[in-house]
């Protein structure tokens, strides 16, 4: 469908990984996973040549977003991917099977509930959106607003098999293991429970909370 096409194109175009001549993907593991998904769904590498990148705002850990401006279907479209909680506040419209319409409170609650369900199962969730411009332009941080929501994609980044025994050995030796990650708090908690770091009564805190604490 056209809805899923835009999502797949977002995965490939708002992405710095590339397919090598050997057929292997090179780049960040999260980004290569997104391209791999699109390729397995029969979206070809010709997508890159047919929808050239004009501008970009690279990802950074503070903003938690990445945006590219591409010539897509004779239009100038900014594709963005990033953290669910950051992107949701910037969304104004939603793309559905019936077309694009203003996003409602109910829509946002459905998206929030879906994200929570996926995260509680230890899945890493990324949100995807786009915005159309009449002309090609230099992207700025101010442009990352008034989005049309396309969808969520979840992926699993499972802990290594040896993680749980290693954690158990640490605890037996009197060492208190602590997990630090860039994942969403709900996802991180689910993974920490799987490997024995997070127990009932423990607390997960986000970076912004940690910065407010005293030494």
CSV table of C-alpha atoms in Angstrom, one decimal:
chain,number,residue,atom,x,y,z
A,1,UNK,CA,0.0,0.0,0.0
A,2,UNK,CA,1.0,3.7,-0.3
A,3,UNK,CA,1.0,3.9,3.5
A,4,UNK,CA,3.6,1.2,3.9
A,5,UNK,CA,5.6,2.4,0.9
A,6,UNK,CA,6.2,5.7,2.7
A,7,UNK,CA,7.2,3.9,5.8
A,8,UNK,CA,9.7,1.6,3.9
A,9,UNK,CA,11.1,4.6,2.0
A,10,UNK,CA,11.6,6.4,5.3
A,11,UNK,CA,13.5,3.4,6.6
A,12,UNK,CA,15.8,3.5,3.5
A,13,UNK,CA,16.2,7.2,2.8
A,14,UNK,CA,16.4,8.6,6.4
A,15,UNK,CA,19.3,6.3,6.9
A,16,UNK,CA,23.1,6.5,6.6
A,17,UNK,CA,23.8,2.7,6.1
A,18,UNK,CA,24.5,1.4,2.6
A,19,UNK,CA,24.4,-1.8,0.6
A,20,UNK,CA,27.9,-2.9,-0.4
A,21,UNK,CA,28.7,-4.6,-3.7
A,22,UNK,CA,29.2,-7.8,-1.8
A,23,UNK,CA,25.5,-7.6,-0.9
A,24,UNK,CA,26.2,-6.9,2.8
A,25,UNK,CA,24.9,-3.8,4.6
A,26,UNK,CA,27.4,-1.5,6.3
A,27,UNK,CA,26.5,1.0,9.0
A,28,UNK,CA,24.9,1.3,12.4
A,29,UNK,CA,23.1,-1.9,13.4
A,30,UNK,CA,19.8,-0.3,13.9
A,31,UNK,CA,19.9,1.4,10.5
A,32,UNK,CA,21.1,-1.7,8.7
A,33,UNK,CA,18.2,-3.6,10.3
A,34,UNK,CA,15.7,-1.1,8.9
A,35,UNK,CA,17.2,-1.3,5.4
A,36,UNK,CA,17.3,-5.1,5.6
A,37,UNK,CA,13.6,-5.1,6.4
A,38,UNK,CA,12.8,-2.9,3.4
A,39,UNK,CA,14.9,-5.0,1.1
A,40,UNK,CA,13.2,-8.2,2.3
A,41,UNK,CA,9.9,-6.6,1.5
A,42,UNK,CA,11.1,-6.2,-2.1
A,43,UNK,CA,12.0,-2.5,-2.0
A,44,UNK,CA,15.0,-2.3,-4.3
A,45,UNK,CA,18.2,-0.3,-4.0
A,46,UNK,CA,17.0,1.9,-6.9
A,47,UNK,CA,15.0,3.7,-4.2
A,48,UNK,CA,18.2,5.7,-3.4
A,49,UNK,CA,18.8,6.9,-7.0
A,50,UNK,CA,15.1,7.7,-7.6
A,51,UNK,CA,14.7,9.7,-4.4
A,52,UNK,CA,18.0,11.6,-4.0
A,53,UNK,CA,18.9,13.2,-0.7
A,54,UNK,CA,19.0,17.0,-0.9
A,55,UNK,CA,19.5,18.0,2.8
A,56,UNK,CA,19.8,16.4,6.2
A,57,UNK,CA,19.9,17.1,9.9
A,58,UNK,CA,22.0,14.3,11.4
A,59,UNK,CA,21.0,12.3,14.4
A,60,UNK,CA,22.2,13.4,17.8
A,61,UNK,CA,21.6,11.9,21.2
A,62,UNK,CA,20.1,15.1,22.7
A,63,UNK,CA,17.5,15.6,19.9
A,64,UNK,CA,17.0,11.9,19.4
A,65,UNK,CA,15.9,12.5,15.8
A,66,UNK,CA,17.3,12.2,12.3
A,67,UNK,CA,15.9,14.0,9.3
A,68,UNK,CA,16.6,14.0,5.5
A,69,UNK,CA,15.0,16.0,2.7
A,70,UNK,CA,14.5,13.9,-0.4
A,71,UNK,CA,13.0,14.4,-3.9
A,72,UNK,CA,10.2,11.9,-3.6
A,73,UNK,CA,7.5,11.5,-6.2
A,74,UNK,CA,8.3,15.0,-7.6
A,75,UNK,CA,7.9,16.5,-4.1
A,76,UNK,CA,10.3,17.7,-1.5
A,77,UNK,CA,9.7,15.5,1.5
A,78,UNK,CA,11.5,15.5,4.9
A,79,UNK,CA,11.6,12.0,6.3
A,80,UNK,CA,12.3,11.7,10.0
A,81,UNK,CA,12.9,8.8,12.4
A,82,UNK,CA,13.6,8.9,16.1
A,83,UNK,CA,12.5,8.4,19.6
A,84,UNK,CA,8.8,7.8,20.0
A,85,UNK,CA,8.3,10.3,22.9
A,86,UNK,CA,10.2,13.1,21.1
A,87,UNK,CA,8.4,12.7,17.8
A,88,UNK,CA,4.9,12.3,19.1
A,89,UNK,CA,4.8,15.8,20.5
A,90,UNK,CA,5.7,17.2,17.0
A,91,UNK,CA,3.0,15.4,15.1
A,92,UNK,CA,0.0,17.3,13.6
A,93,UNK,CA,-1.4,14.9,11.1
A,94,UNK,CA,-1.7,11.1,10.6
A,95,UNK,CA,-1.6,9.1,7.4
A,96,UNK,CA,-4.3,6.4,7.3
A,97,UNK,CA,-5.8,4.1,4.6
A,98,UNK,CA,-8.3,6.8,4.0
A,99,UNK,CA,-5.8,9.6,3.5
A,100,UNK,CA,-4.1,12.2,5.7
A,101,UNK,CA,-6.1,13.9,8.4
A,102,UNK,CA,-5.4,15.8,11.6
A,103,UNK,CA,-4.3,13.6,14.4
A,104,UNK,CA,-6.7,13.2,17.3
A,105,UNK,CA,-6.3,12.6,21.1
A,106,UNK,CA,-7.6,9.0,20.5
A,107,UNK,CA,-5.0,8.5,17.8
A,108,UNK,CA,-2.2,9.5,20.1
A,109,UNK,CA,-3.5,7.3,22.9
A,110,UNK,CA,-3.6,4.3,20.5
A,111,UNK,CA,0.0,5.1,19.5
A,112,UNK,CA,1.1,5.5,23.1
A,113,UNK,CA,-0.6,2.2,24.1
A,114,UNK,CA,1.1,0.3,21.1
A,115,UNK,CA,4.5,1.7,22.0
A,116,UNK,CA,4.0,0.7,25.7
A,117,UNK,CA,3.0,-2.9,24.7
A,118,UNK,CA,6.0,-3.3,22.4
A,119,UNK,CA,8.4,-1.8,24.9
A,120,UNK,CA,7.2,-3.9,27.8
A,121,UNK,CA,8.1,-7.0,25.7
A,122,UNK,CA,11.7,-5.7,25.5
A,123,UNK,CA,11.5,-4.3,21.9
A,124,UNK,CA,13.2,-1.2,20.8
A,125,UNK,CA,10.7,1.2,19.1
A,126,UNK,CA,11.3,3.9,16.6
A,127,UNK,CA,8.7,6.3,15.3
A,128,UNK,CA,8.5,7.5,11.7
A,129,UNK,CA,7.0,10.7,10.2
A,130,UNK,CA,7.3,13.1,7.2
A,131,UNK,CA,6.6,16.6,6.2
A,132,UNK,CA,6.2,18.1,2.7
A,133,UNK,CA,7.7,21.3,1.5
A,134,UNK,CA,6.8,23.2,-1.6
A,135,UNK,CA,10.5,23.8,-2.6
A,136,UNK,CA,13.9,22.4,-1.8
A,137,UNK,CA,15.4,24.1,1.2
A,138,UNK,CA,18.1,24.0,3.8
A,139,UNK,CA,16.8,22.0,6.8
A,140,UNK,CA,17.0,23.5,10.3
A,141,UNK,CA,16.0,22.2,13.7
A,142,UNK,CA,12.9,24.4,13.5
A,143,UNK,CA,11.6,22.4,10.5
A,144,UNK,CA,11.3,19.2,12.7
A,145,UNK,CA,7.6,20.0,13.5
A,146,UNK,CA,4.1,19.8,12.0
A,147,UNK,CA,4.7,16.2,11.0
A,148,UNK,CA,2.4,13.6,9.4
A,149,UNK,CA,2.8,10.3,11.4
A,150,UNK,CA,3.4,7.2,9.4
A,151,UNK,CA,4.0,4.4,11.9
A,152,UNK,CA,6.1,2.6,14.5
A,153,UNK,CA,8.7,-0.1,13.9
A,154,UNK,CA,9.9,-2.3,16.7
A,155,UNK,CA,13.0,-4.5,16.7
A,156,UNK,CA,14.6,-6.8,19.2
A,157,UNK,CA,18.1,-6.3,20.5
A,158,UNK,CA,18.3,-9.4,22.7
A,159,UNK,CA,20.8,-9.7,25.5
A,160,UNK,CA,23.7,-12.1,25.0
A,161,UNK,CA,23.1,-15.6,26.4
A,162,UNK,CA,26.0,-15.2,28.8
A,163,UNK,CA,24.6,-12.0,30.2
A,164,UNK,CA,22.3,-13.6,32.9
A,165,UNK,CA,25.0,-16.0,34.2
A,166,UNK,CA,27.5,-13.1,34.3
A,167,UNK,CA,25.1,-10.9,36.3
A,168,UNK,CA,24.4,-13.8,38.7
A,169,UNK,CA,28.2,-14.3,39.2
A,170,UNK,CA,28.6,-10.5,40.0
A,171,UNK,CA,25.8,-10.6,42.6
A,172,UNK,CA,27.3,-13.7,44.2
A,173,UNK,CA,30.6,-11.9,44.4
A,174,UNK,CA,29.0,-8.9,46.1
A,175,UNK,CA,29.1,-6.7,43.1
A,176,UNK,CA,25.9,-4.7,42.3
A,177,UNK,CA,25.5,-4.6,38.5
A,178,UNK,CA,23.9,-1.5,36.9
A,179,UNK,CA,22.8,-1.2,33.3
A,180,UNK,CA,23.2,2.0,31.3
A,181,UNK,CA,21.5,2.2,27.9
A,182,UNK,CA,20.1,4.6,25.3
A,183,UNK,CA,16.9,2.6,25.0
A,184,UNK,CA,13.6,3.8,26.3
A,185,UNK,CA,13.1,3.2,30.0
A,186,UNK,CA,10.3,0.6,29.5
A,187,UNK,CA,12.4,-1.4,27.1
A,188,UNK,CA,15.5,-1.1,29.3
A,189,UNK,CA,13.5,-2.3,32.3
A,190,UNK,CA,12.2,-5.3,30.4
A,191,UNK,CA,15.7,-6.4,29.3
A,192,UNK,CA,17.1,-5.8,32.8
A,193,UNK,CA,14.5,-8.1,34.2
A,194,UNK,CA,15.4,-10.8,31.7
A,195,UNK,CA,19.1,-10.8,32.8
A,196,UNK,CA,18.5,-10.5,36.5
A,197,UNK,CA,19.6,-6.9,37.0
A,198,UNK,CA,16.1,-5.4,37.7
A,199,UNK,CA,14.2,-6.9,40.6
A,200,UNK,CA,11.0,-5.9,42.3
A,201,UNK,CA,11.5,-2.6,44.2
A,202,UNK,CA,14.4,-1.5,42.0
A,203,UNK,CA,14.2,1.8,40.0
A,204,UNK,CA,15.0,2.8,36.5
A,205,UNK,CA,15.8,6.4,35.9
A,206,UNK,CA,16.2,8.5,32.8
A,207,UNK,CA,19.2,10.7,32.1
A,208,UNK,CA,17.3,13.9,32.9
A,209,UNK,CA,16.4,12.5,36.3
A,210,UNK,CA,19.9,11.4,37.0
A,211,UNK,CA,21.3,14.9,36.2
A,212,UNK,CA,19.1,16.4,38.9
A,213,UNK,CA,20.5,14.1,41.6
A,214,UNK,CA,23.4,15.0,43.9
A,215,UNK,CA,26.6,13.0,43.9
